[in-house]
Amino acid sequence: MSGEPKHINQLEPFMLLAKNAKGPALIALINQLLEAPGVYVFGEFLELPCIQELSKGPNEGYCQLLNMFAYGTYHDYKAFKDTLPPLTETQKNKLRHLTIVNLAANTQVIPYSTLLKDLEVGSVRELEDLVIEAVYADVIRGKLDQCRQQLEVDACIGRDIRSQGMGRISSILSHWCSGCESISASIEEEVGRVSQCRESHLKTLQHIEAEVGNIRRMMSATPSTSTQDMDPLGEQEREGALAGSGAERRQTPLQMISKAKSLNNQRH
């Protein structure tokens, strides 16, 4: 979610101040941190040496309270409130926002009944105000469906993770990587199959084009040959007629006069 770097950056001033804070000053800084708008991650603050020392002294409750904001929910705080420092109203609402984030990380649709139970609010109006505050704080993105009485979540920030949970995350990521590799191999196999089909199609197309070219050449050569084969006699008669007319053109004038007299005598 795009809002996470902003929340992390707003933690830095408190970390710088904590390096020189001790005793009551450190307790006051912790209270300010838990009320500060925009600060919703606490893991780095918990790793500071001064906070580690705090967990071994009489004020260890504040270290536990920081752990509750980093990893827990409002319901968890209520279960251990007798051993933890009291919360201001602003701190309660921030822990409720983090509780909504915790729910949103596991499901995209959260019924009002679940929210009312986990946030321990007295009315739907108060619940909707809390959700709207969380949206404006950019810790979740979604919308309230008042008709269906549910919160539809689009995205949420990531919360701090305990060291014990890193193994589970590593397992999930390994499984995800294996799935990606399997999908990648399937895609490569499909690409190879498509390439083979394309090459086969191109070869078939080239063969068809060659056959079409051969047929066209045969058709263009066939008409002249077939005409001679179908009418050999007519061709011979035309040649004979041309030869006869040529012979007549080669007769001398005396031969022509003699031929004319002969025809005239035959008539008489």
PDB file of N, CA and C in Angstrom, residues 20-62:
ATOM      1  N   ASN A  20      18.209   9.615  23.483  1.00  0.00           N
ATOM      2  CA  ASN A  20      18.694  10.410  24.623  1.00  0.00           C
ATOM      3  C   ASN A  20      17.674  10.509  25.758  1.00  0.00           C
ATOM      4  N   ALA A  21      16.569   9.741  25.644  1.00  0.00           N
ATOM      5  CA  ALA A  21      15.509   9.826  26.657  1.00  0.00           C
ATOM      6  C   ALA A  21      15.659   8.700  27.682  1.00  0.00           C
ATOM      7  N   LYS A  22      15.375   9.030  28.934  1.00  0.00           N
ATOM      8  CA  LYS A  22      15.440   8.041  30.005  1.00  0.00           C
ATOM      9  C   LYS A  22      14.340   8.316  31.022  1.00  0.00           C
ATOM     10  N   GLY A  23      13.960   7.285  31.754  1.00  0.00           N
ATOM     11  CA  GLY A  23      13.005   7.450  32.850  1.00  0.00           C
ATOM     12  C   GLY A  23      11.684   8.049  32.404  1.00  0.00           C
ATOM     13  N   PRO A  24      11.192   9.074  33.162  1.00  0.00           N
ATOM     14  CA  PRO A  24       9.902   9.689  32.838  1.00  0.00           C
ATOM     15  C   PRO A  24       9.861  10.301  31.430  1.00  0.00           C
ATOM     16  N   ALA A  25      11.008  10.811  30.966  1.00  0.00           N
ATOM     17  CA  ALA A  25      11.049  11.398  29.624  1.00  0.00           C
ATOM     18  C   ALA A  25      10.780  10.331  28.570  1.00  0.00           C
ATOM     19  N   LEU A  26      11.287   9.136  28.782  1.00  0.00           N
ATOM     20  CA  LEU A  26      11.055   8.044  27.820  1.00  0.00           C
ATOM     21  C   LEU A  26       9.603   7.582  27.873  1.00  0.00           C
ATOM     22  N   ILE A  27       9.020   7.542  29.077  1.00  0.00           N
ATOM     23  CA  ILE A  27       7.607   7.160  29.220  1.00  0.00           C
ATOM     24  C   ILE A  27       6.713   8.172  28.511  1.00  0.00           C
ATOM     25  N   ALA A  28       7.034   9.453  28.688  1.00  0.00           N
ATOM     26  CA  ALA A  28       6.247  10.501  28.027  1.00  0.00           C
ATOM     27  C   ALA A  28       6.377  10.388  26.508  1.00  0.00           C
ATOM     28  N   LEU A  29       7.576  10.053  26.032  1.00  0.00           N
ATOM     29  CA  LEU A  29       7.792   9.910  24.581  1.00  0.00           C
ATOM     30  C   LEU A  29       6.982   8.740  24.026  1.00  0.00           C
ATOM     31  N   ILE A  30       6.917   7.656  24.795  1.00  0.00           N
ATOM     32  CA  ILE A  30       6.126   6.495  24.359  1.00  0.00           C
ATOM     33  C   ILE A  30       4.648   6.865  24.247  1.00  0.00           C
ATOM     34  N   ASN A  31       4.143   7.580  25.218  1.00  0.00           N
ATOM     35  CA  ASN A  31       2.742   8.009  25.167  1.00  0.00           C
ATOM     36  C   ASN A  31       2.481   8.916  23.960  1.00  0.00           C
ATOM     37  N   GLN A  32       3.424   9.808  23.681  1.00  0.00           N
ATOM     38  CA  GLN A  32       3.291  10.681  22.507  1.00  0.00           C
ATOM     39  C   GLN A  32       3.300   9.860  21.212  1.00  0.00           C
ATOM     40  N   LEU A  33       4.175   8.837  21.195  1.00  0.00           N
ATOM     41  CA  LEU A  33       4.266   7.986  20.001  1.00  0.00           C
ATOM     42  C   LEU A  33       2.947   7.251  19.760  1.00  0.00           C
ATOM     43  N   LEU A  34       2.368   6.736  20.822  1.00  0.00           N
ATOM     44  CA  LEU A  34       1.129   5.959  20.675  1.00  0.00           C
ATOM     45  C   LEU A  34      -0.066   6.840  20.319  1.00  0.00           C
ATOM     46  N   GLU A  35       0.056   8.131  20.534  1.00  0.00           N
ATOM     47  CA  GLU A  35      -1.022   9.051  20.158  1.00  0.00           C
ATOM     48  C   GLU A  35      -0.756   9.739  18.817  1.00  0.00           C
ATOM     49  N   ALA A  36       0.482   9.712  18.366  1.00  0.00           N
ATOM     50  CA  ALA A  36       0.864  10.484  17.172  1.00  0.00           C
ATOM     51  C   ALA A  36       0.079  10.017  15.954  1.00  0.00           C
ATOM     52  N   PRO A  37      -0.541  10.951  15.220  1.00  0.00           N
ATOM     53  CA  PRO A  37      -1.254  10.582  13.994  1.00  0.00           C
ATOM     54  C   PRO A  37      -0.273  10.122  12.920  1.00  0.00           C
ATOM     55  N   GLY A  38      -0.651   9.082  12.202  1.00  0.00           N
ATOM     56  CA  GLY A  38       0.181   8.610  11.101  1.00  0.00           C
ATOM     57  C   GLY A  38       1.222   7.587  11.478  1.00  0.00           C
ATOM     58  N   VAL A  39       1.416   7.315  12.772  1.00  0.00           N
ATOM     59  CA  VAL A  39       2.411   6.312  13.192  1.00  0.00           C
ATOM     60  C   VAL A  39       1.663   5.018  13.513  1.00  0.00           C
ATOM     61  N   TYR A  40       1.881   3.994  12.656  1.00  0.00           N
ATOM     62  CA  TYR A  40       1.183   2.719  12.841  1.00  0.00           C
ATOM     63  C   TYR A  40       2.129   1.519  12.802  1.00  0.00           C
ATOM     64  N   VAL A  41       3.440   1.797  12.790  1.00  0.00           N
ATOM     65  CA  VAL A  41       4.421   0.713  12.868  1.00  0.00           C
ATOM     66  C   VAL A  41       5.385   1.028  14.011  1.00  0.00           C
ATOM     67  N   PHE A  42       5.763  -0.004  14.757  1.00  0.00           N
ATOM     68  CA  PHE A  42       6.531   0.223  15.985  1.00  0.00           C
ATOM     69  C   PHE A  42       7.706  -0.747  16.139  1.00  0.00           C
ATOM     70  N   GLY A  43       7.899  -1.628  15.168  1.00  0.00           N
ATOM     71  CA  GLY A  43       8.929  -2.653  15.294  1.00  0.00           C
ATOM     72  C   GLY A  43      10.325  -2.091  15.495  1.00  0.00           C
ATOM     73  N   GLU A  44      10.700  -1.087  14.710  1.00  0.00           N
ATOM     74  CA  GLU A  44      12.045  -0.498  14.846  1.00  0.00           C
ATOM     75  C   GLU A  44      12.212   0.198  16.191  1.00  0.00           C
ATOM     76  N   PHE A  45      11.156   0.850  16.661  1.00  0.00           N
ATOM     77  CA  PHE A  45      11.220   1.529  17.954  1.00  0.00           C
ATOM     78  C   PHE A  45      11.434   0.513  19.079  1.00  0.00           C
ATOM     79  N   LEU A  46      10.798  -0.645  18.953  1.00  0.00           N
ATOM     80  CA  LEU A  46      10.935  -1.683  19.974  1.00  0.00           C
ATOM     81  C   LEU A  46      12.353  -2.249  20.051  1.00  0.00           C
ATOM     82  N   GLU A  47      13.091  -2.166  18.945  1.00  0.00           N
ATOM     83  CA  GLU A  47      14.446  -2.716  18.914  1.00  0.00           C
ATOM     84  C   GLU A  47      15.494  -1.784  19.512  1.00  0.00           C
ATOM     85  N   LEU A  48      15.105  -0.551  19.840  1.00  0.00           N
ATOM     86  CA  LEU A  48      16.065   0.393  20.425  1.00  0.00           C
ATOM     87  C   LEU A  48      16.572  -0.128  21.781  1.00  0.00           C
ATOM     88  N   PRO A  49      17.834   0.070  22.075  1.00  0.00           N
ATOM     89  CA  PRO A  49      18.395  -0.411  23.365  1.00  0.00           C
ATOM     90  C   PRO A  49      17.662   0.135  24.581  1.00  0.00           C
ATOM     91  N   CYS A  50      17.254   1.407  24.532  1.00  0.00           N
ATOM     92  CA  CYS A  50      16.566   1.988  25.695  1.00  0.00           C
ATOM     93  C   CYS A  50      15.229   1.306  25.958  1.00  0.00           C
ATOM     94  N   ILE A  51      14.564   0.856  24.893  1.00  0.00           N
ATOM     95  CA  ILE A  51      13.289   0.151  25.062  1.00  0.00           C
ATOM     96  C   ILE A  51      13.539  -1.255  25.586  1.00  0.00           C
ATOM     97  N   GLN A  52      14.604  -1.884  25.131  1.00  0.00           N
ATOM     98  CA  GLN A  52      14.959  -3.214  25.628  1.00  0.00           C
ATOM     99  C   GLN A  52      15.273  -3.162  27.124  1.00  0.00           C
ATOM    100  N   GLU A  53      15.949  -2.097  27.555  1.00  0.00           N
ATOM    101  CA  GLU A  53      16.248  -1.929  28.985  1.00  0.00           C
ATOM    102  C   GLU A  53      14.975  -1.673  29.782  1.00  0.00           C
ATOM    103  N   LEU A  54      14.034  -0.951  29.140  1.00  0.00           N
ATOM    104  CA  LEU A  54      12.769  -0.638  29.805  1.00  0.00           C
ATOM    105  C   LEU A  54      12.000  -1.905  30.148  1.00  0.00           C
ATOM    106  N   SER A  55      12.148  -2.935  29.314  1.00  0.00           N
ATOM    107  CA  SER A  55      11.400  -4.180  29.533  1.00  0.00           C
ATOM    108  C   SER A  55      11.874  -4.938  30.769  1.00  0.00           C
ATOM    109  N   LYS A  56      13.016  -4.531  31.332  1.00  0.00           N
ATOM    110  CA  LYS A  56      13.574  -5.232  32.500  1.00  0.00           C
ATOM    111  C   LYS A  56      13.365  -4.469  33.811  1.00  0.00           C
ATOM    112  N   GLY A  57      12.771  -3.284  33.727  1.00  0.00           N
ATOM    113  CA  GLY A  57      12.596  -2.465  34.925  1.00  0.00           C
ATOM    114  C   GLY A  57      11.162  -2.377  35.378  1.00  0.00           C
ATOM    115  N   PRO A  58      10.880  -1.450  36.285  1.00  0.00           N
ATOM    116  CA  PRO A  58       9.521  -1.307  36.839  1.00  0.00           C
ATOM    117  C   PRO A  58       8.515  -0.784  35.824  1.00  0.00           C
ATOM    118  N   ASN A  59       8.992  -0.202  34.746  1.00  0.00           N
ATOM    119  CA  ASN A  59       8.082   0.332  33.719  1.00  0.00           C
ATOM    120  C   ASN A  59       7.943  -0.612  32.521  1.00  0.00           C
ATOM    121  N   GLU A  60       8.131  -1.917  32.791  1.00  0.00           N
ATOM    122  CA  GLU A  60       8.052  -2.867  31.681  1.00  0.00           C
ATOM    123  C   GLU A  60       6.671  -2.887  31.021  1.00  0.00           C
ATOM    124  N   GLY A  61       5.645  -2.417  31.725  1.00  0.00           N
ATOM    125  CA  GLY A  61       4.294  -2.374  31.164  1.00  0.00           C
ATOM    126  C   GLY A  61       4.230  -1.532  29.892  1.00  0.00           C
ATOM    127  N   TYR A  62       5.054  -0.483  29.824  1.00  0.00           N
ATOM    128  CA  TYR A  62       5.051   0.365  28.625  1.00  0.00           C
ATOM    129  C   TYR A  62       5.696  -0.361  27.436  1.00  0.00           C
TER     130      TYR A  62
END
